[in-house]
Coordinates of C-alpha atoms in Angstrom, one line a residue:
Chain A
M74 CA 143.6 129.6 50.0
K75 CA 143.9 125.9 50.0
R76 CA 145.6 126.0 53.4
N77 CA 142.7 128.1 54.8
V78 CA 140.2 125.7 53.6
L79 CA 142.1 122.8 55.2
L80 CA 142.4 124.7 58.5
I81 CA 138.7 125.5 58.6
S82 CA 137.8 121.9 57.8
F83 CA 140.1 120.7 60.6
L84 CA 138.6 123.1 63.1
I85 CA 135.0 122.1 62.1
I86 CA 135.9 118.4 62.7
Q87 CA 137.5 119.2 66.0
I88 CA 134.5 121.1 67.2
Q89 CA 132.2 118.3 66.2
L90 CA 134.4 115.8 68.1
I91 CA 134.5 117.9 71.2
S92 CA 130.7 118.4 71.0
R93 CA 130.2 114.6 70.9
I94 CA 132.3 114.1 74.0
C95 CA 130.7 116.9 76.0
L96 CA 127.2 116.3 74.9
A97 CA 127.2 112.5 74.8
Y98 CA 123.7 112.2 76.0
E99 CA 120.5 113.4 74.2
W100 CA 117.1 114.1 75.5
P101 CA 115.0 110.9 75.3
V102 CA 112.0 112.6 73.8
E103 CA 111.4 115.1 71.1
K104 CA 109.1 117.5 73.0
I105 CA 110.7 118.3 76.3
M106 CA 108.4 119.4 79.0
L107 CA 110.1 119.3 82.4
T108 CA 107.5 118.7 85.1
A109 CA 109.7 117.6 88.1
T110 CA 113.4 117.9 88.9
F111 CA 116.0 115.9 90.8
G112 CA 115.9 116.1 94.5
E113 CA 112.3 117.2 94.9
S114 CA 110.4 116.0 97.9
R115 CA 108.4 112.9 97.4
K116 CA 106.8 112.9 100.8
D117 CA 109.4 110.8 102.5
H118 CA 112.3 110.6 100.0
F119 CA 114.2 112.6 97.4
H120 CA 113.0 112.3 93.8
S121 CA 115.9 110.4 92.2
G122 CA 115.3 111.5 88.7
I123 CA 113.4 114.0 86.5
D124 CA 109.9 113.8 85.1
I125 CA 109.2 114.8 81.5
G126 CA 105.7 115.4 80.2
G127 CA 104.7 116.3 76.6
G128 CA 102.0 113.7 76.1
E129 CA 102.2 110.2 74.6
Q130 CA 105.5 110.3 72.6
E131 CA 108.2 107.9 71.6
V132 CA 111.1 107.4 74.1
H133 CA 114.6 106.9 72.9
P134 CA 117.7 106.0 74.9
I135 CA 119.8 109.0 76.0
A136 CA 122.8 107.3 74.4
E137 CA 123.5 104.1 72.6
G138 CA 123.7 101.1 74.9
E139 CA 122.4 97.8 75.9
I140 CA 119.0 96.9 77.4
V141 CA 119.9 95.2 80.7
F142 CA 116.6 95.0 82.5
F143 CA 113.0 95.6 81.9
H144 CA 109.7 95.1 83.7
E145 CA 106.3 95.0 82.0
E146 CA 103.4 96.0 84.2
G147 CA 100.9 93.1 84.5
E148 CA 103.5 90.5 83.9
D149 CA 105.0 90.0 87.3
F150 CA 108.0 87.8 87.5
S151 CA 109.4 89.1 90.7
G152 CA 106.5 89.3 93.1
I153 CA 107.7 92.8 94.0
P154 CA 105.2 95.6 93.5
T155 CA 106.6 98.6 91.6
G156 CA 105.3 102.1 91.1
L157 CA 107.6 102.5 88.2
G158 CA 105.1 100.7 86.0
S159 CA 106.5 99.4 82.8
F160 CA 110.1 100.4 82.8
I161 CA 113.4 99.7 81.0
V162 CA 117.1 100.1 82.0
V163 CA 119.8 100.7 79.4
E164 CA 123.5 100.4 80.2
H165 CA 125.9 102.8 78.5
E166 CA 129.6 103.2 78.2
G167 CA 131.4 103.5 81.5
G168 CA 128.7 101.5 83.4
I169 CA 126.3 104.4 83.4
K170 CA 122.7 103.2 83.5
S171 CA 119.6 105.1 82.5
L172 CA 116.1 104.1 83.6
Y173 CA 112.8 105.0 81.8
G174 CA 109.7 104.6 83.9
H175 CA 105.9 104.7 83.5
L176 CA 106.0 103.6 79.9
K177 CA 102.9 102.6 78.1
Q178 CA 102.2 98.9 78.4
Q179 CA 103.5 96.6 75.7
T180 CA 105.7 99.2 74.1
I181 CA 109.0 97.9 75.4
P182 CA 111.0 96.1 72.7
V183 CA 111.6 93.0 74.7
S184 CA 113.6 91.2 71.9
M185 CA 116.1 94.1 71.4
T186 CA 119.4 94.1 73.3
Q187 CA 121.6 96.8 71.7
V188 CA 120.0 100.1 71.2
G189 CA 121.0 103.3 69.4
I190 CA 119.6 106.8 70.1
K191 CA 117.2 106.6 67.2
D192 CA 115.7 103.3 68.5
V193 CA 112.3 103.4 70.3
I194 CA 112.5 101.8 73.7
G195 CA 108.9 102.7 74.8
V196 CA 106.2 105.2 74.7
I197 CA 105.4 107.7 77.5
G198 CA 102.5 106.3 79.5
D199 CA 101.0 106.4 83.0
T200 CA 101.7 102.9 84.3
G201 CA 102.6 102.4 87.9
G202 CA 102.2 105.1 90.5
S203 CA 101.5 108.0 88.2
Y204 CA 99.0 110.8 88.3
G205 CA 99.2 111.2 84.5
P206 CA 101.3 110.4 81.5
H207 CA 105.0 111.3 82.0
L208 CA 108.4 109.8 81.7
H209 CA 110.5 109.3 84.8
L210 CA 114.2 109.3 83.8
E211 CA 117.0 108.3 86.2
I212 CA 120.7 108.2 85.6
I213 CA 122.7 105.8 87.7
D214 CA 126.4 105.9 88.0
K215 CA 127.4 102.4 89.2
E216 CA 131.1 103.1 89.8
F217 CA 130.3 105.8 92.4
G218 CA 127.1 104.2 93.5
Q219 CA 125.1 107.4 92.8
D220 CA 121.9 108.6 91.3
V221 CA 123.0 111.6 89.2
N222 CA 120.9 114.6 88.3
P223 CA 120.1 114.0 84.6
L224 CA 120.0 117.8 84.1
L225 CA 123.8 117.8 84.6
L226 CA 124.4 115.5 81.7
L227 CA 121.6 116.3 79.2
P228 CA 121.8 119.2 76.8
P229 CA 120.7 122.5 78.4
I230 CA 117.1 123.7 77.9
Q231 CA 115.9 127.2 77.8
D232 CA 114.5 128.6 81.0
K233 CA 114.2 132.3 82.0
N234 CA 112.1 131.7 85.1
K235 CA 114.0 132.6 88.3
P236 CA 113.5 130.4 91.4
V237 CA 111.0 131.7 94.0
V238 CA 111.8 132.3 97.7
R239 CA 108.2 132.4 98.9
T240 CA 108.8 132.6 102.7
L241 CA 111.8 132.8 105.0
S242 CA 111.7 132.5 108.8
F243 CA 113.6 131.7 111.9
E244 CA 112.4 129.1 114.3
K245 CA 113.7 129.9 117.8
D246 CA 112.5 128.7 121.2
G247 CA 109.3 127.3 119.7
S248 CA 108.4 130.6 117.9
I249 CA 108.4 131.4 114.2
I250 CA 109.9 134.8 113.3
P251 CA 109.4 135.8 109.7
V252 CA 112.6 137.2 108.1
T253 CA 112.1 140.7 106.9
S254 CA 114.6 143.4 106.5
P255 CA 115.5 144.3 109.2
V256 CA 114.5 141.4 111.4
V257 CA 114.9 141.9 115.1
I258 CA 115.6 138.8 117.2
N259 CA 117.1 137.7 120.5
P260 CA 120.5 136.1 120.7
G261 CA 120.8 132.4 120.7
T262 CA 120.6 129.6 118.1
A263 CA 117.8 129.7 115.5
E264 CA 117.0 127.4 112.7
L265 CA 116.4 129.1 109.3
K266 CA 113.5 127.7 107.3
A267 CA 112.2 128.6 103.9
S268 CA 109.6 127.8 101.3
I269 CA 111.5 127.6 98.0
F270 CA 110.8 126.3 94.5
D271 CA 111.5 126.8 90.9
L272 CA 108.9 127.1 88.2
S273 CA 109.0 125.1 85.0
A274 CA 109.4 127.1 81.9
D275 CA 107.8 124.4 79.8
V276 CA 104.3 124.0 81.2
P277 CA 101.5 126.5 80.9
F278 CA 100.2 125.7 84.4
Y279 CA 101.6 126.2 87.9
C280 CA 104.3 123.5 88.3
P281 CA 106.8 124.0 91.1
M282 CA 110.0 122.1 91.0
A283 CA 113.1 121.9 93.1
P284 CA 115.9 124.3 92.3
F285 CA 119.4 123.2 91.7
S286 CA 121.2 124.8 94.6
I287 CA 120.5 126.8 97.8
S288 CA 123.2 128.7 99.7
V289 CA 123.0 130.8 102.9
F290 CA 125.6 133.3 104.0
I291 CA 126.0 135.3 107.1
N292 CA 128.3 138.2 106.7
G293 CA 129.7 136.6 103.6
E294 CA 130.5 133.3 105.3
T295 CA 128.6 130.2 104.0
T296 CA 126.5 128.6 106.7
F297 CA 124.5 126.3 104.6
N298 CA 124.8 124.9 101.1
V299 CA 122.8 122.2 99.2
V300 CA 123.4 121.2 95.6
F301 CA 121.0 118.7 93.9
E302 CA 123.9 117.0 92.1
A303 CA 123.7 113.4 93.1
L304 CA 122.3 111.0 95.7
R305 CA 124.1 108.1 97.3
A306 CA 123.5 105.6 100.1
L307 CA 125.4 106.0 103.4
D308 CA 124.8 103.5 106.2
G309 CA 121.4 102.6 104.8
N310 CA 120.2 106.2 104.2
I311 CA 120.1 108.2 101.1
I312 CA 122.0 111.5 101.3
L313 CA 122.7 114.4 99.0
I314 CA 126.4 114.5 98.2
Q315 CA 128.2 117.8 98.3
S316 CA 125.6 118.9 100.9
N317 CA 127.0 117.8 104.2
N318 CA 125.4 114.4 103.8
L319 CA 121.9 115.7 104.2
T320 CA 119.2 113.1 104.4
F321 CA 115.6 113.8 103.3
S322 CA 114.4 114.4 106.8
D323 CA 117.4 116.7 107.6
F324 CA 116.3 118.9 104.7
Y325 CA 112.6 118.7 104.0
E326 CA 109.7 119.6 106.3
S327 CA 107.1 119.3 103.6
D328 CA 107.0 119.4 99.8
W329 CA 108.5 122.9 99.5
D330 CA 109.4 123.8 103.0
V331 CA 113.1 123.3 103.7
K332 CA 115.4 123.6 106.7
L333 CA 118.5 125.7 106.0
G334 CA 120.6 125.0 109.0
K335 CA 121.1 126.5 112.4
I336 CA 122.6 129.9 112.9
D337 CA 124.2 131.3 116.1
L338 CA 122.9 134.8 116.7
H339 CA 125.2 137.1 118.6
P340 CA 124.3 140.7 119.6
G341 CA 124.8 143.2 116.9
E342 CA 123.9 143.5 113.2
S343 CA 124.5 140.8 110.6
R344 CA 123.8 140.4 106.9
L345 CA 121.9 137.3 105.9
E346 CA 121.9 136.4 102.2
I347 CA 120.2 133.5 100.5
A348 CA 121.0 132.5 96.9
V349 CA 118.9 130.0 95.0
K350 CA 119.9 128.8 91.6
D351 CA 118.0 126.7 89.1
Y352 CA 119.4 124.2 86.6
A353 CA 119.5 126.9 83.9
G354 CA 121.6 129.2 86.0
N355 CA 118.9 131.6 86.9
T356 CA 119.6 133.0 90.4
T357 CA 117.4 134.6 93.0
N358 CA 119.3 136.5 95.7
R359 CA 117.7 137.9 98.8
Q360 CA 119.5 139.9 101.5
F361 CA 118.3 140.8 104.9
L362 CA 119.6 142.8 107.9
I363 CA 119.5 140.9 111.2
K364 CA 119.5 142.9 114.4
V365 CA 120.2 140.8 117.4
T366 CA 119.4 142.5 120.6
E367 CA 118.8 141.3 124.2
Chain B
M91 CA 69.1 77.5 83.7
N92 CA 71.2 80.7 83.5
R93 CA 74.3 80.9 81.4
R94 CA 76.6 81.1 84.4
K95 CA 75.4 77.9 86.0
A96 CA 75.5 76.2 82.6
S97 CA 79.1 77.1 82.1
I98 CA 80.1 75.8 85.5
I99 CA 78.3 72.5 84.9
Y100 CA 79.9 72.2 81.5
L101 CA 83.3 72.9 83.0
M102 CA 82.8 70.2 85.7
I103 CA 81.7 67.7 83.1
F104 CA 84.7 68.5 81.0
L105 CA 87.1 68.1 83.9
V106 CA 85.5 64.8 85.1
V107 CA 85.9 63.3 81.6
Y108 CA 89.3 64.8 81.0
F109 CA 90.9 63.7 84.3
L110 CA 89.3 60.2 84.3
V111 CA 90.4 59.5 80.8
F112 CA 93.9 60.9 81.4
T113 CA 94.6 59.3 84.7
P114 CA 98.2 60.0 85.5
P115 CA 100.2 56.7 85.7
T116 CA 101.7 57.3 89.2
S117 CA 103.0 54.3 91.0
K118 CA 100.1 54.6 93.5
E119 CA 97.5 54.9 90.8
L120 CA 96.3 58.3 91.8
I121 CA 93.3 59.9 90.3
F122 CA 92.4 63.5 90.2
L123 CA 88.8 64.0 91.3
P124 CA 87.2 67.3 90.6
V125 CA 85.1 68.3 93.6
W126 CA 83.7 71.6 92.8
A127 CA 84.0 74.7 90.5
K128 CA 83.0 78.1 91.6
D129 CA 82.5 81.2 89.6
L130 CA 84.2 84.0 91.5
S131 CA 82.9 86.8 89.3
D132 CA 80.1 87.7 91.6
P133 CA 80.8 86.0 94.9
S134 CA 78.2 86.4 97.6
N135 CA 79.8 86.4 101.0
S136 CA 78.9 83.4 103.0
S137 CA 76.6 84.0 106.0
R138 CA 77.9 80.8 107.6
E139 CA 80.7 81.5 110.1
I140 CA 83.7 79.7 108.7
K141 CA 86.6 78.9 111.0
E142 CA 89.8 80.6 110.1
L143 CA 91.6 77.2 109.8
E144 CA 89.3 76.2 107.0
I145 CA 89.9 79.2 104.8
F146 CA 92.8 80.2 102.6
P147 CA 93.5 83.3 100.6
F148 CA 93.0 83.3 96.8
Y149 CA 93.4 85.7 94.0
S150 CA 92.2 85.8 90.4
E151 CA 92.7 88.3 87.6
D152 CA 91.2 91.3 89.4
L153 CA 89.6 89.7 92.5
F154 CA 91.0 88.4 95.8
G155 CA 89.6 87.1 99.0
Y156 CA 89.3 84.1 101.3
I157 CA 87.5 80.9 100.5
S158 CA 87.0 77.7 102.4
V159 CA 88.0 74.3 101.2
D160 CA 84.3 73.6 100.6
G161 CA 84.1 76.5 98.2
E162 CA 82.3 79.0 100.4
V163 CA 83.7 82.5 100.0
Q164 CA 84.2 84.2 103.3
Y165 CA 85.3 87.5 101.8
A166 CA 86.1 88.9 98.4
E167 CA 87.1 92.3 97.0
K168 CA 88.2 93.8 93.7
I169 CA 91.9 94.5 93.5
L170 CA 92.6 98.2 93.3
Y171 CA 96.1 98.1 91.9
G172 CA 97.8 95.3 93.9
V173 CA 97.1 93.3 97.0
A174 CA 99.3 91.9 99.7
L175 CA 97.6 88.7 100.9
A176 CA 98.3 86.5 103.9
Q177 CA 96.4 83.8 105.7
S178 CA 94.5 86.2 108.0
V179 CA 95.2 89.7 106.8
F180 CA 95.4 91.7 103.6
A181 CA 96.2 95.1 102.2
N182 CA 94.5 96.2 99.0
Y183 CA 96.3 99.2 97.7
S184 CA 95.9 101.7 94.9
R185 CA 98.5 103.1 92.5
V186 CA 99.2 106.2 94.6
S187 CA 98.3 106.6 98.2
E188 CA 99.6 108.1 101.4
N189 CA 98.6 105.3 103.7
I190 CA 98.2 101.5 103.7
V191 CA 95.1 99.9 105.3
F192 CA 95.3 96.3 106.5
K193 CA 92.1 94.3 107.0
D194 CA 91.4 90.9 108.4
S195 CA 89.8 88.0 106.4
D196 CA 86.4 89.4 107.3
G197 CA 87.3 92.8 105.8
R198 CA 87.6 94.6 109.2
I199 CA 90.3 97.2 109.5
V200 CA 93.1 96.0 111.8
M201 CA 95.9 98.4 111.1
N202 CA 96.7 101.6 109.2
L203 CA 100.2 102.6 108.3
E204 CA 100.7 106.2 107.4
T205 CA 103.4 105.7 104.8
S206 CA 103.6 105.7 101.0
G207 CA 104.8 102.6 99.2
Y208 CA 103.4 99.2 98.6
P209 CA 102.9 96.4 101.3
I210 CA 104.3 92.9 101.2
L211 CA 103.1 90.3 103.6
K212 CA 105.2 87.2 104.0
N213 CA 106.0 84.7 106.7
G214 CA 104.1 86.7 109.3
R215 CA 106.1 89.8 108.5
I216 CA 105.0 93.2 107.2
F217 CA 107.1 95.1 104.8
V218 CA 106.6 98.3 102.8
I219 CA 108.6 98.8 99.6
S220 CA 108.9 102.2 98.1
T221 CA 107.2 102.8 94.7
D222 CA 110.7 103.2 93.1
R223 CA 111.9 100.0 94.7
K224 CA 114.8 101.8 96.5
R225 CA 113.6 101.6 100.0
I226 CA 112.3 98.8 102.2
A227 CA 111.0 99.0 105.7
E228 CA 109.7 96.4 108.1
W229 CA 106.8 97.1 110.5
D230 CA 105.2 95.2 113.3
D231 CA 101.5 94.7 113.8
Q232 CA 101.4 97.6 116.3
E233 CA 102.3 100.0 113.6
N234 CA 105.9 100.4 114.8
L235 CA 108.7 100.8 112.3
L236 CA 111.3 98.1 113.1
W237 CA 113.9 99.1 110.5
K238 CA 114.4 100.6 107.1
R239 CA 117.0 100.7 104.5
E240 CA 117.5 102.9 101.5
Y241 CA 119.5 102.3 98.3
T242 CA 120.6 104.1 95.2
S243 CA 120.2 100.9 93.2
H244 CA 116.8 99.4 92.5
I245 CA 115.8 96.1 94.2
T246 CA 115.2 93.7 91.3
S247 CA 114.5 90.6 93.4
L248 CA 113.3 89.9 96.9
H249 CA 112.9 86.8 99.1
I250 CA 111.5 87.0 102.6
N251 CA 112.1 84.2 105.1
P252 CA 110.9 84.2 108.8
N253 CA 114.3 85.6 110.0
T254 CA 115.9 87.2 106.9
V255 CA 115.3 89.3 103.9
L256 CA 117.3 88.6 100.7
M257 CA 117.5 91.2 98.0
G258 CA 119.1 91.4 94.6
F259 CA 119.9 94.7 93.0
L260 CA 120.3 96.4 89.6
N261 CA 123.9 97.1 90.4
G262 CA 124.6 93.3 90.7
D263 CA 124.8 93.1 94.5
V264 CA 123.0 90.7 96.7
E265 CA 122.3 91.6 100.3
L266 CA 121.0 89.4 103.2
I267 CA 119.5 91.2 106.1
D268 CA 118.7 89.8 109.5
K269 CA 115.6 90.4 111.6
S270 CA 117.0 93.5 113.2
G271 CA 117.7 95.1 109.8
K272 CA 121.4 94.5 109.9
V273 CA 123.2 93.4 106.7
V274 CA 124.8 90.0 107.4
L275 CA 125.9 89.3 103.8
K276 CA 126.7 91.6 101.0
Q277 CA 128.1 90.0 97.9
T278 CA 128.6 90.5 94.2
P279 CA 128.3 87.1 92.4
E280 CA 130.9 86.0 89.9
R281 CA 131.5 88.8 87.4
S282 CA 129.8 88.9 84.0
R283 CA 130.0 91.6 81.4
V284 CA 126.7 93.0 82.6
Q285 CA 126.2 92.8 86.4
V286 CA 122.5 92.7 87.3
I287 CA 120.7 90.3 89.7
Y288 CA 117.7 88.7 87.9
G289 CA 116.6 86.4 90.6
C290 CA 117.5 85.4 94.2
A291 CA 116.0 83.0 96.8
A292 CA 117.1 81.6 100.2
S293 CA 116.4 78.2 101.7
R294 CA 114.0 78.2 104.7
D295 CA 116.9 77.8 107.1
D296 CA 118.8 80.6 105.4
R297 CA 121.8 78.3 104.9
M298 CA 121.6 78.4 101.1
I299 CA 121.1 81.2 98.7
A300 CA 120.5 80.8 95.0
I301 CA 121.2 83.6 92.6
I302 CA 120.6 84.1 88.9
S303 CA 122.8 87.0 87.7
G304 CA 124.6 88.6 84.8
I305 CA 124.6 88.8 81.1
D306 CA 127.5 87.4 79.1
P307 CA 127.4 85.1 80.8
Q308 CA 124.2 84.5 82.8
R309 CA 124.7 82.2 85.7
I310 CA 123.0 80.3 88.5
Q311 CA 125.0 80.2 91.6
L312 CA 124.4 78.4 94.9
I313 CA 126.0 79.8 98.0
Q314 CA 126.1 77.9 101.3
K315 CA 126.7 79.1 104.8
K316 CA 129.6 77.2 106.4
D317 CA 131.1 78.4 109.7
D318 CA 129.4 81.8 109.6
L319 CA 130.7 82.4 106.1
Y320 CA 128.8 82.1 102.8
K321 CA 130.8 80.3 100.1
S322 CA 130.0 79.4 96.6
I323 CA 129.3 75.7 96.2
F324 CA 127.9 75.5 92.7
T325 CA 128.0 77.7 89.6
Q326 CA 126.5 77.0 86.1
I327 CA 126.6 79.1 83.1
L328 CA 123.1 79.2 81.6
E329 CA 122.3 79.1 77.9
N330 CA 119.5 81.8 78.3
E331 CA 120.1 85.5 78.9
F332 CA 116.9 86.8 80.5
R333 CA 116.9 90.6 80.9
R334 CA 114.0 90.6 83.3
N335 CA 113.2 88.9 86.6
V336 CA 113.1 85.1 86.4
Y337 CA 111.3 82.6 88.5
L338 CA 113.6 81.2 91.2
E339 CA 112.4 79.3 94.2
F340 CA 113.5 76.6 96.7
S341 CA 111.2 73.6 97.1
D342 CA 109.5 73.2 100.4
N343 CA 112.2 70.9 101.7
D344 CA 115.0 73.1 100.3
R345 CA 116.4 70.2 98.4
I346 CA 115.5 71.5 94.9
V347 CA 115.9 74.9 93.4
F348 CA 113.4 75.6 90.6
F349 CA 114.2 78.3 88.1
E350 CA 113.1 79.5 84.7
G351 CA 114.8 78.4 81.5
N352 CA 114.0 79.0 77.8
N353 CA 110.5 77.4 77.6
S354 CA 111.4 75.2 80.4
L355 CA 111.3 74.8 84.1
R356 CA 114.8 73.9 85.3
Y357 CA 115.8 72.4 88.6
L358 CA 118.9 72.1 90.6
D359 CA 119.4 69.3 93.1
T360 CA 121.2 71.1 95.8
K361 CA 122.6 67.9 97.3
M362 CA 123.7 66.1 94.2
K363 CA 124.6 69.4 92.3
T364 CA 122.8 68.1 89.2
L365 CA 120.6 70.0 86.8
G366 CA 117.5 68.9 85.1
S367 CA 114.8 70.4 82.9
I368 CA 111.2 70.0 82.1
M369 CA 109.7 71.6 79.0
L370 CA 107.1 74.2 79.9
K371 CA 105.7 76.8 77.6
G372 CA 105.7 80.5 78.6
K373 CA 106.1 82.2 81.9
I374 CA 106.4 80.0 85.0
D375 CA 103.5 81.1 87.3
K376 CA 103.8 78.7 90.1
V377 CA 105.3 75.5 91.3
A378 CA 103.4 73.8 94.1
F379 CA 104.4 70.8 96.0
E380 CA 102.0 68.0 97.1
K381 CA 103.6 66.4 100.1
R382 CA 101.8 63.1 100.5
Y383 CA 102.5 61.8 97.0
N384 CA 105.7 63.8 96.5
L385 CA 104.5 65.5 93.4
F386 CA 105.3 68.9 91.9
F387 CA 102.7 70.8 90.0
A388 CA 104.0 73.5 87.7
L389 CA 101.7 76.1 86.0
S390 CA 102.9 78.3 83.2
S391 CA 101.2 80.6 80.8
I392 CA 101.7 82.4 77.5
N393 CA 99.2 84.4 75.5
R394 CA 96.1 83.2 77.5
E395 CA 97.1 79.6 77.1
N396 CA 98.2 77.7 80.2
Q397 CA 100.1 74.5 80.8
I398 CA 100.1 72.4 83.9
K399 CA 102.6 69.6 84.4
V400 CA 102.7 67.1 87.2
F401 CA 106.1 65.6 87.9
K402 CA 108.2 63.9 90.5
P403 CA 111.6 65.1 91.7
G404 CA 114.0 63.8 89.1
G405 CA 111.8 65.1 86.3
K406 CA 109.5 62.3 85.4
V407 CA 106.3 63.9 84.1
F408 CA 103.1 62.0 85.0
F409 CA 100.6 64.4 83.6
E410 CA 100.3 67.4 81.5
S411 CA 97.5 69.5 80.1
T412 CA 97.0 72.8 78.4
F413 CA 93.9 74.9 78.8
P414 CA 92.8 78.3 77.7
G415 CA 92.1 81.3 79.8
K416 CA 93.9 83.5 82.3
A417 CA 95.3 81.2 85.0
A418 CA 96.0 83.1 88.1
F419 CA 96.4 80.9 91.1
L420 CA 97.5 77.4 92.1
N421 CA 97.6 76.1 95.6
F422 CA 97.5 72.9 97.7
E423 CA 95.6 72.5 100.9
N424 CA 96.1 69.0 102.3
D425 CA 95.4 66.7 99.3
S426 CA 93.3 69.2 97.4
L427 CA 94.5 71.3 94.5
F428 CA 92.9 74.6 94.0
F429 CA 93.4 76.7 90.9
V430 CA 91.8 79.7 89.3
V431 CA 91.2 80.1 85.6
D432 CA 89.3 83.1 84.3
R433 CA 87.8 83.8 87.7
K434 CA 86.6 80.3 88.2
M435 CA 88.1 78.4 91.1
I436 CA 88.3 74.6 90.7
R437 CA 89.1 72.1 93.5
V438 CA 90.6 68.8 92.5
D439 CA 91.3 66.1 95.0
L440 CA 94.1 63.6 94.7
K441 CA 92.9 60.1 95.6
E442 CA 94.4 56.7 95.4
K443 CA 92.4 54.4 93.1

């Protein structure tokens, strides 16, 4: 009996330790309302973080760390305009930095240096270039020089909404050919385009967001793959890693219209499949028959 | 007499008495002579055509525009969210917008850039920085994009010269970019436990770069170009550890580097490699240089109280004064000092007794 109690206690301690390692980061606010995801279009660049709504609530660091930089809107020391408003940067173990933007003015604890996860480092506000109160959260991995999708590191949140593939079309020789099943098309090279988004599970209104990954297959072979995992700079341009070094203009045509690569169409029948996954693992699969005829 | 006129008159009387009583003991027996004070709260645009050379840009708490040395406002507008202001062109921008409109000093539209971001006008150059401070682009006055660069690290400090752009980053790097957008220097200053750039500035000839970086320790470092290479020529560990941007600027003749210390304005003589300090309360707003009499004017503020100190290179303080209000602007035009407090602009001339 005594041995069983000891064994159970040991197992409980091990599980707690493992949980701490795997889930080292916590959500920075109590009420989590995801309103924008990593990699979304921001007109001319990728969104390099996530946006969290939920009204005016206290913001905590995602893990213990050290305040290494802050900027208070209205107190300009740099002469550089910023749309992040009042923001704060915390550095964590391993050189990971987290940034919290659009904070309410005068809520940053400017005299604090070391912070724990229970400390308040600001209040959600709408300072800077913001349409309404929300927290902009970024996670920066200095060692690899990357902006990392925070949803990969934060505890998972419930979401049962599947991503939406609203439209799918080929652009060929200046014409747009909607993809239906079957789609009849001439041979040649065509660019596949789509209107794709995910819907937030947290908000009661229509709030499209970027999905987590998009893959295209022709007859089972991958022709296109994008994963919103991390962004890094390459030769002065920001690219999506693990996605064939796609830049913003390589991928986005407009907010939700994306380019999914060029496909060589040879006479005969082919199977086109598109798989879109969101951060919670919900997947939308669509399959189409392509008939390529002269 | 209405209240506004009365307050201007009282302010002028106060200044006359104050400046005459507290004549700074410079070697040339200079006096500060108040010339005029203008309430900018409700400026009426002047109908007289003012030559461009006579006017200069100004800004107050929520207002900006162009004013002549005689106090005639050529143009004024309320600041939307921020304003990029140059001698003959400005861009008044809102928090969120899809385009940037540039106007001349008469308020006529001269250019429209269809891009998001915020404009910066400096040394005759036009830049747009993204709202998240991760992208910077230069444009010409024909709306052509000259170059752009994107980063994963935020730009924490920026200095623009006629031929270069110097940037400091959250990841601790410093980058110097030439006029074509090419990186000519990329460096990480001496390592500290925390690597962040808190301030950077370049001399006008781009031969020297000053950087304040790091925590534990925080340092000021001077880098000089020798034989096409930039080498460190001076490093000093600082007693303060600012975790925000700090004021850092070369003097007009590039001899002195001014930077913020704890309740002080510090200066580094780049030739002698010596450091000095002047006590100055609060945030350093501006250091202006008066050429004829070789005087520096430093303006600082904390909690709606401002301090102005007049000193010579070497640190000898000739005059200091504190005054309430929101001081927003300090500038020299020839021998006239112009500063704005609580939307009132005051001109003070320096004259030999």
